[in-house]
Amino acid sequence: MRQPLRYQILIPFTAVLAVAIVAVSVLSAALATHRAGRKIEEQLQGIAKALAESSFPLTRVVLRQMHDLSGADFVFVENDGPVVTSNAQLDASARDDQPTGNESQPLSLDTPVEITGRRYFAMSLATMARGFQGPGRLHIFYPERSWQEARNEAALPPLAIGGIALAATALIALAIAGRLTKPILELRRQVARIAEADFSPMPLPERDDELRDLAATVNRLAEQLREMERAIRRGERLALLGQLAGGLAHHLRNSVTGARMAVQLHARECDADRESLDVALRQLTLTEENLKQFLAAPQANCEISTAPRKEHCQLSAVVNEVVELLGPSLRHRRIELSISKSSARLELFADPNQLRQLLMNLILNAADAAGPGGWVKADSTAEGSELVLRVIDNGAGPPAAIADRLFEPFTTGKPEGIGLGLAVVQQIVKAHHGRIEWSHRAEETCFEVRLPKAASEPSMSVQQEAGTSAL
């Protein structure tokens, strides 16, 4: 049987308080009733003592005044004389119903007597006070109804206060249980959404307490699961890409090798336009080298790039070489490509082939963004202990929908793109212990790569660490 947490909190809490409040209220009511009885007894005992010791005659007027003060009825019976009462209804039966003798009978609130159809608590005492003819006996009757009214008046306030306290306690317990269980229900719904692969964060409770900390932890868990899901999907896509590209690379390598040999034979027999033929040969050679590296990588690893083979190289030389390789293609597409040369010595310890691949991807990506009639600028400079490579274009910049995932594999805003160029760039940058950032302002998009300078050739352990990070 399901037991909601609200009732698990509410029922025990309310039950304990209810027992305590009822016990205190009943005890208070009993004590108040007892005090009211004692007060009535003491009051009547005092009146009886005062009348017994009085020297004035106990006339009907005097007894009536005592009745008005105390609420009790008085009957004075002279020895062999008339009966004097404070209430005319007692005249007929007072003498016959009252005990005789000289013994005093104390007031008893336990056993009432019935006189003229009404119930009284009675007491009697002999008195030296004189009536019309001499001393007699004084009888005091306290109405049972008056006693019950006094008892109810004494008991009602504690019981009323107890009832109000019990109701207030139940409402407060209900409110506390609701405030505690509402965030817990929200957490349950959030966990259910996470189980359904909805990793959107839940709003945090307003109160800064343990439940807020738990909600924040659940949001962090959802974010970590989102990243894990992305990593798993990316790994699955890369694994599939590795399987498909493995076979395709063999055919491409054979085709590129044949094309390079054909261009070499043509260049030997034709002296015209040697510059274009040299660019074509260098492009084919670079493509063949990239295919060799891809085929040499372990297929089970399915990484986009292999470990860098670092050596001392000049960043400006790499930039010039890439511009020479891509210049004819961009001119054909009516895109202006320019470079800003730095006078500083831009030397670093890196893999020149991977640097060429990095820069080519950035320039080609910028050319696609700029389009016909646009322009692309590349510059390299030194800033402190870093070498900075920038590629700037006048394109519209990446779409907002993919701006946060720009360097993830298979993220692209081009209908014909596959989304691997910038992912390759980021892996090469990480393998060289650098960083890459991008920005778009004033109708210009800038990709900035920062790489550490090479003071001297690193030790073998550093090289191994670089290779391991790339893998």
XYZ file of C-alpha atoms in Angstrom:
471
model
C 0.000 0.000 0.000
C 1.427 3.357 -1.051
C 2.047 5.803 1.793
C 2.725 9.362 0.571
C 5.578 11.131 2.294
C 3.264 13.963 3.271
C 1.168 11.667 5.436
C 4.244 9.943 6.849
C 5.297 13.351 8.152
C 1.855 14.711 8.997
C 0.215 11.798 10.843
C 2.908 11.018 13.476
C 3.648 14.701 14.058
C -0.012 15.620 14.475
C -0.808 12.539 16.578
C 1.924 13.283 19.115
C 0.922 16.918 19.403
C -2.777 16.018 19.547
C -2.211 13.632 22.471
C -0.133 16.249 24.265
C -2.663 19.040 23.671
C -5.665 16.889 24.663
C -3.911 15.716 27.820
C -2.961 19.262 28.825
C -6.428 20.589 27.998
C -8.262 17.866 29.935
C -5.922 18.250 32.905
C -6.339 22.014 32.849
C -10.125 21.658 32.649
C -10.154 19.198 35.576
C -7.985 21.486 37.675
C -10.140 24.487 36.800
C -13.291 22.543 37.742
C -11.737 21.490 41.031
C -10.703 25.063 41.796
C -14.220 26.309 40.985
C -15.735 23.755 43.393
C -13.282 24.674 46.132
C -14.045 28.330 45.611
C -17.800 27.741 45.897
C -17.324 25.637 49.015
C -15.083 28.224 50.644
C -17.486 30.989 49.735
C -20.478 29.188 51.229
C -18.489 28.135 54.284
C -17.557 31.758 54.847
C -21.141 32.938 54.477
C -22.372 30.195 56.787
C -19.779 31.107 59.421
C -20.662 34.779 59.200
C -24.382 34.068 59.565
C -23.854 31.576 62.385
C -21.900 34.084 64.408
C -24.130 37.050 63.613
C -26.306 38.701 66.260
C -28.834 40.269 63.938
C -32.135 38.509 63.154
C -32.149 36.281 60.067
C -35.136 37.736 58.330
C -36.300 37.056 54.811
C -34.738 40.326 53.657
C -31.345 39.344 55.092
C -31.489 35.841 53.575
C -32.569 37.303 50.248
C -29.549 39.567 50.240
C -27.289 36.563 50.965
C -28.932 34.749 48.061
C -28.178 37.638 45.718
C -24.528 37.643 46.831
C -23.845 33.898 46.680
C -26.507 32.388 44.438
C -27.462 29.930 47.210
C -30.862 29.590 48.880
C -31.075 29.908 52.665
C -33.618 28.430 55.087
C -33.587 29.374 58.757
C -35.738 27.159 60.992
C -36.343 28.420 64.519
C -36.629 25.881 67.265
C -40.425 25.300 67.416
C -40.857 28.474 65.443
C -41.595 29.696 61.976
C -39.495 28.979 58.876
C -37.692 31.894 57.231
C -36.473 31.360 53.627
C -34.782 33.359 50.930
C -36.981 31.700 48.306
C -40.768 31.505 48.706
C -40.829 28.179 46.854
C -39.052 26.535 49.809
C -41.579 27.636 52.431
C -43.982 24.712 52.067
C -41.454 21.889 52.232
C -38.465 23.317 54.039
C -39.425 22.105 57.516
C -40.442 18.606 56.441
C -37.460 17.975 54.164
C -34.690 19.160 56.466
C -32.945 17.007 59.071
C -33.292 17.781 62.682
C -30.762 17.778 65.461
C -27.939 20.009 66.471
C -25.163 18.416 64.376
C -23.711 20.492 61.553
C -23.719 18.932 58.089
C -20.906 20.227 55.813
C -21.549 21.192 52.191
C -21.243 18.190 49.872
C -20.902 18.658 46.105
C -21.106 14.899 45.500
C -24.644 13.983 46.534
C -27.409 16.410 45.588
C -30.867 16.463 47.192
C -34.122 17.226 45.442
C -36.510 19.816 46.878
C -39.623 21.107 45.135
C -38.486 19.476 41.885
C -35.052 21.097 41.916
C -31.685 19.548 42.842
C -29.444 21.194 45.422
C -26.218 20.596 47.240
C -27.095 21.109 50.926
C -25.384 21.974 54.194
C -26.816 22.836 57.635
C -25.495 24.207 60.889
C -26.855 25.372 64.236
C -26.684 29.092 64.801
C -27.138 31.419 67.736
C -28.645 34.007 65.450
C -32.223 34.749 66.410
C -35.213 34.865 64.168
C -38.541 36.012 65.414
C -38.705 33.854 68.582
C -35.208 32.493 69.196
C -32.206 30.473 67.896
C -32.590 27.741 65.333
C -30.903 25.955 62.482
C -29.614 27.434 59.194
C -29.823 25.385 55.989
C -27.930 26.388 52.841
C -28.874 25.015 49.427
C -26.643 25.569 46.380
C -28.428 24.765 43.073
C -26.898 21.938 41.054
C -27.543 23.918 37.883
C -25.452 26.818 39.199
C -22.656 24.367 40.057
C -22.779 22.888 36.557
C -22.650 26.354 35.005
C -19.663 27.305 37.159
C -17.932 24.031 36.267
C -18.572 24.553 32.535
C -17.310 28.113 32.700
C -14.138 26.880 34.390
C -13.563 23.945 32.017
C -14.527 25.608 28.725
C -11.517 27.994 28.276
C -8.812 25.268 28.571
C -10.740 22.971 26.255
C -11.354 25.761 23.734
C -7.699 26.783 23.776
C -6.687 23.123 23.367
C -9.020 22.707 20.398
C -7.697 25.840 18.719
C -4.106 24.737 19.353
C -4.882 21.289 17.926
C -6.412 22.765 14.758
C -3.506 25.198 14.374
C -1.023 22.364 14.861
C -2.717 20.266 12.180
C -2.702 23.182 9.716
C 0.950 23.990 10.426
C 1.928 20.333 10.051
C 0.014 20.170 6.761
C 1.752 23.315 5.507
C 5.194 22.039 6.537
C 4.558 18.673 4.891
C 3.413 20.429 1.716
C 6.492 22.652 1.627
C 8.755 19.637 2.055
C 7.025 17.316 -0.370
C 6.535 19.810 -3.223
C 10.275 20.070 -4.037
C 10.584 16.305 -3.624
C 7.795 15.793 -6.168
C 9.589 18.194 -8.522
C 12.777 16.179 -8.075
C 10.882 12.977 -8.850
C 9.489 14.498 -12.054
C 12.955 15.763 -12.996
C 14.472 12.301 -12.525
C 11.648 10.846 -14.643
C 12.461 13.374 -17.400
C 16.143 12.455 -17.195
C 15.170 8.785 -17.572
C 13.358 9.793 -20.782
C 16.522 11.561 -22.073
C 15.207 15.064 -21.308
C 18.199 16.768 -19.678
C 16.772 20.283 -19.373
C 17.516 21.751 -15.892
C 14.782 22.151 -13.286
C 14.183 25.467 -11.492
C 15.840 25.601 -8.088
C 13.661 26.061 -4.965
C 13.624 29.560 -3.491
C 14.697 28.419 -0.033
C 18.419 27.790 0.416
C 18.367 24.407 2.149
C 19.276 20.759 1.591
C 16.515 20.305 -1.003
C 17.960 23.180 -3.046
C 21.383 21.531 -2.870
C 19.823 18.257 -4.000
C 18.074 19.972 -6.922
C 21.361 21.615 -7.966
C 23.066 18.220 -7.814
C 20.341 16.694 -9.991
C 20.837 19.518 -12.534
C 24.586 18.845 -12.584
C 23.867 15.147 -13.060
C 21.557 15.970 -15.979
C 24.260 18.125 -17.580
C 26.859 15.358 -17.158
C 24.473 12.816 -18.661
C 23.863 15.196 -21.575
C 27.601 15.416 -22.198
C 27.968 11.644 -21.896
C 25.153 11.112 -24.389
C 26.806 13.532 -26.811
C 30.138 11.760 -26.362
C 28.541 8.355 -26.961
C 26.765 9.555 -30.095
C 29.934 11.238 -31.310
C 31.870 8.043 -30.687
C 29.277 6.011 -32.570
C 29.429 8.398 -35.521
C 33.223 8.351 -35.504
C 33.265 4.562 -35.360
C 30.919 4.404 -38.330
C 32.988 7.012 -40.133
C 36.151 4.988 -39.510
C 34.575 1.860 -40.935
C 33.301 3.661 -44.043
C 36.381 5.784 -44.587
C 38.798 2.883 -44.211
C 37.722 1.248 -47.417
C 37.213 4.569 -49.207
C 40.726 5.756 -48.305
C 42.347 2.804 -50.096
C 40.560 3.672 -53.328
C 41.312 7.384 -52.937
C 44.992 6.711 -52.297
C 45.286 4.629 -55.437
C 43.466 7.264 -57.475
C 45.540 10.141 -56.066
C 48.789 8.240 -56.692
C 47.792 7.627 -60.307
C 46.755 11.271 -60.769
C 50.060 12.504 -59.298
C 52.066 10.263 -61.629
C 50.057 11.462 -64.638
C 50.651 15.138 -63.708
C 54.381 14.450 -63.250
C 54.607 12.855 -66.717
C 52.679 15.812 -68.197
C 54.965 18.313 -66.439
C 58.055 16.661 -67.969
C 56.656 16.934 -71.499
C 54.979 20.377 -71.166
C 56.790 23.551 -70.162
C 53.693 25.809 -70.128
C 52.081 27.008 -66.848
C 54.592 25.299 -64.581
C 53.194 27.146 -61.540
C 49.765 25.514 -61.834
C 51.291 22.105 -62.387
C 53.533 22.527 -59.317
C 50.530 23.498 -57.192
C 48.583 20.497 -58.465
C 51.484 18.167 -57.684
C 51.893 19.582 -54.188
C 48.165 19.265 -53.542
C 48.183 15.652 -54.700
C 51.295 14.886 -52.643
C 49.719 16.444 -49.524
C 46.503 14.495 -50.074
C 48.472 11.275 -50.496
C 50.357 11.951 -47.241
C 47.090 12.578 -45.380
C 45.635 9.327 -46.703
C 48.751 7.449 -45.602
C 48.446 8.882 -42.097
C 44.780 7.981 -41.986
C 45.439 4.397 -43.083
C 48.287 4.110 -40.570
C 46.007 5.055 -37.647
C 44.423 2.149 -35.705
C 40.913 1.656 -37.073
C 39.560 0.686 -33.673
C 40.612 4.090 -32.328
C 38.638 5.962 -34.986
C 40.338 9.282 -34.210
C 40.226 12.064 -36.791
C 43.949 12.893 -36.548
C 46.994 10.907 -35.508
C 49.716 11.847 -33.025
C 51.796 14.804 -34.249
C 55.343 14.255 -35.491
C 56.901 17.395 -34.127
C 59.948 19.211 -35.407
C 61.255 22.778 -35.458
C 59.426 24.770 -38.090
C 58.545 28.351 -39.043
C 54.899 29.338 -38.745
C 55.278 32.002 -41.422
C 56.678 29.404 -43.863
C 53.664 27.161 -43.276
C 51.314 30.109 -43.869
C 53.073 31.058 -47.121
C 52.964 27.473 -48.355
C 49.232 27.097 -47.665
C 48.463 30.427 -49.341
C 50.403 29.307 -52.433
C 48.488 26.002 -52.480
C 45.039 27.552 -52.080
C 45.600 30.799 -53.960
C 44.668 29.531 -57.460
C 41.536 27.789 -56.215
C 40.292 30.889 -54.346
C 41.066 33.167 -57.285
C 39.014 30.869 -59.472
C 36.130 31.279 -56.981
C 36.628 35.095 -57.059
C 37.660 35.219 -53.399
C 40.522 37.499 -52.402
C 43.140 35.814 -50.182
C 45.760 37.954 -48.449
C 48.359 37.456 -45.694
C 50.034 39.789 -43.216
C 53.671 38.867 -42.703
C 55.362 39.435 -39.368
C 58.985 40.504 -39.062
C 59.409 38.463 -35.866
C 60.894 34.968 -35.857
C 57.835 32.720 -35.470
C 59.480 29.415 -34.610
C 57.659 26.574 -32.880
C 58.046 22.862 -32.270
C 55.122 21.254 -34.128
C 54.054 18.900 -36.889
C 54.218 20.991 -40.105
C 51.866 18.664 -41.963
C 49.215 19.027 -39.270
C 49.746 22.796 -39.175
C 49.193 22.904 -42.952
C 46.049 20.804 -42.505
C 44.858 23.131 -39.716
C 45.413 26.300 -41.736
C 43.922 24.848 -44.923
C 40.754 23.861 -43.078
C 40.423 27.331 -41.545
C 41.012 29.136 -44.873
C 38.659 26.865 -46.817
C 36.016 27.236 -44.117
C 36.435 31.046 -44.254
C 36.233 30.988 -48.072
C 32.955 29.065 -47.950
C 31.605 31.657 -45.481
C 32.790 34.667 -47.517
C 31.504 33.369 -50.870
C 32.210 34.833 -54.334
C 33.287 38.455 -54.114
C 34.393 38.100 -50.492
C 37.800 38.178 -48.900
C 39.891 36.097 -46.494
C 42.872 37.331 -44.473
C 45.509 35.265 -42.681
C 48.138 36.690 -40.340
C 50.617 35.308 -37.844
C 52.353 37.124 -35.022
C 53.994 36.625 -31.627
C 52.386 37.724 -28.383
C 54.383 37.014 -25.259
C 55.105 33.287 -24.988
C 52.581 32.391 -27.697
C 52.358 32.427 -31.467
C 49.020 33.670 -32.757
C 47.488 32.599 -36.072
C 44.346 34.406 -37.234
C 42.052 33.718 -40.174
C 39.473 36.458 -40.822
C 36.653 36.581 -43.379
C 33.759 38.903 -44.171
C 31.123 36.166 -44.000
C 27.965 36.160 -41.888
C 29.451 33.875 -39.245
C 28.232 30.479 -38.010
C 24.447 30.044 -37.513
C 23.273 30.662 -33.957
C 21.847 27.122 -33.740
C 25.329 25.555 -33.949
C 27.443 28.324 -32.399
C 27.881 26.441 -29.118
C 28.772 23.158 -30.868
C 30.967 24.547 -33.598
C 33.989 22.304 -32.887
C 32.027 19.085 -32.394
C 32.251 16.456 -35.165
C 29.440 16.435 -37.726
C 28.326 19.964 -36.781
C 27.899 22.074 -39.914
C 25.711 24.853 -41.290
C 26.424 24.007 -44.947
C 24.041 21.702 -46.815
C 26.951 19.907 -48.515
C 29.254 19.854 -45.455
C 29.936 16.911 -43.149
C 31.143 18.936 -40.141
C 34.685 17.550 -39.697
C 36.921 20.489 -40.685
C 36.754 22.472 -37.429
C 36.735 19.277 -35.375
C 40.056 18.322 -37.006
C 41.382 21.820 -36.305
C 40.518 21.586 -32.625
C 42.174 18.170 -32.261
C 45.371 19.451 -33.877
C 45.374 22.511 -31.601
C 44.905 20.341 -28.501
C 47.657 17.964 -29.645
C 50.028 20.984 -29.750
C 48.897 22.234 -26.300
C 47.264 25.348 -27.733
C 43.780 26.780 -27.836
C 41.381 28.087 -30.464
C 38.664 30.750 -30.173
C 36.328 32.483 -32.578
C 34.375 35.718 -32.595
C 32.067 37.635 -34.912
C 31.773 41.417 -34.807
C 31.571 44.324 -37.237
C 30.605 41.920 -40.089
C 33.849 39.984 -39.664
C 34.429 36.454 -38.387
C 37.804 35.678 -36.806
C 39.236 32.279 -35.846
C 42.267 32.685 -33.597
C 44.740 29.882 -32.822
C 47.301 30.302 -30.041
C 50.281 27.909 -29.875
C 53.222 27.907 -27.435
C 56.570 29.108 -28.674
C 59.447 26.618 -28.972
C 62.477 27.783 -26.956
C 64.215 24.461 -27.518
C 63.352 20.896 -28.485
C 61.299 19.291 -25.693
C 62.376 16.154 -23.937
C 61.204 12.702 -24.952
C 58.680 12.600 -22.097
C 57.044 15.816 -23.328
C 56.823 14.429 -26.849
C 55.247 11.227 -25.582
C 52.777 13.243 -23.512
C 51.794 15.254 -26.591
C 51.249 12.096 -28.599
C 49.190 10.542 -25.835
C 46.948 13.616 -25.521
C 46.284 13.565 -29.261
C 45.309 9.904 -29.141
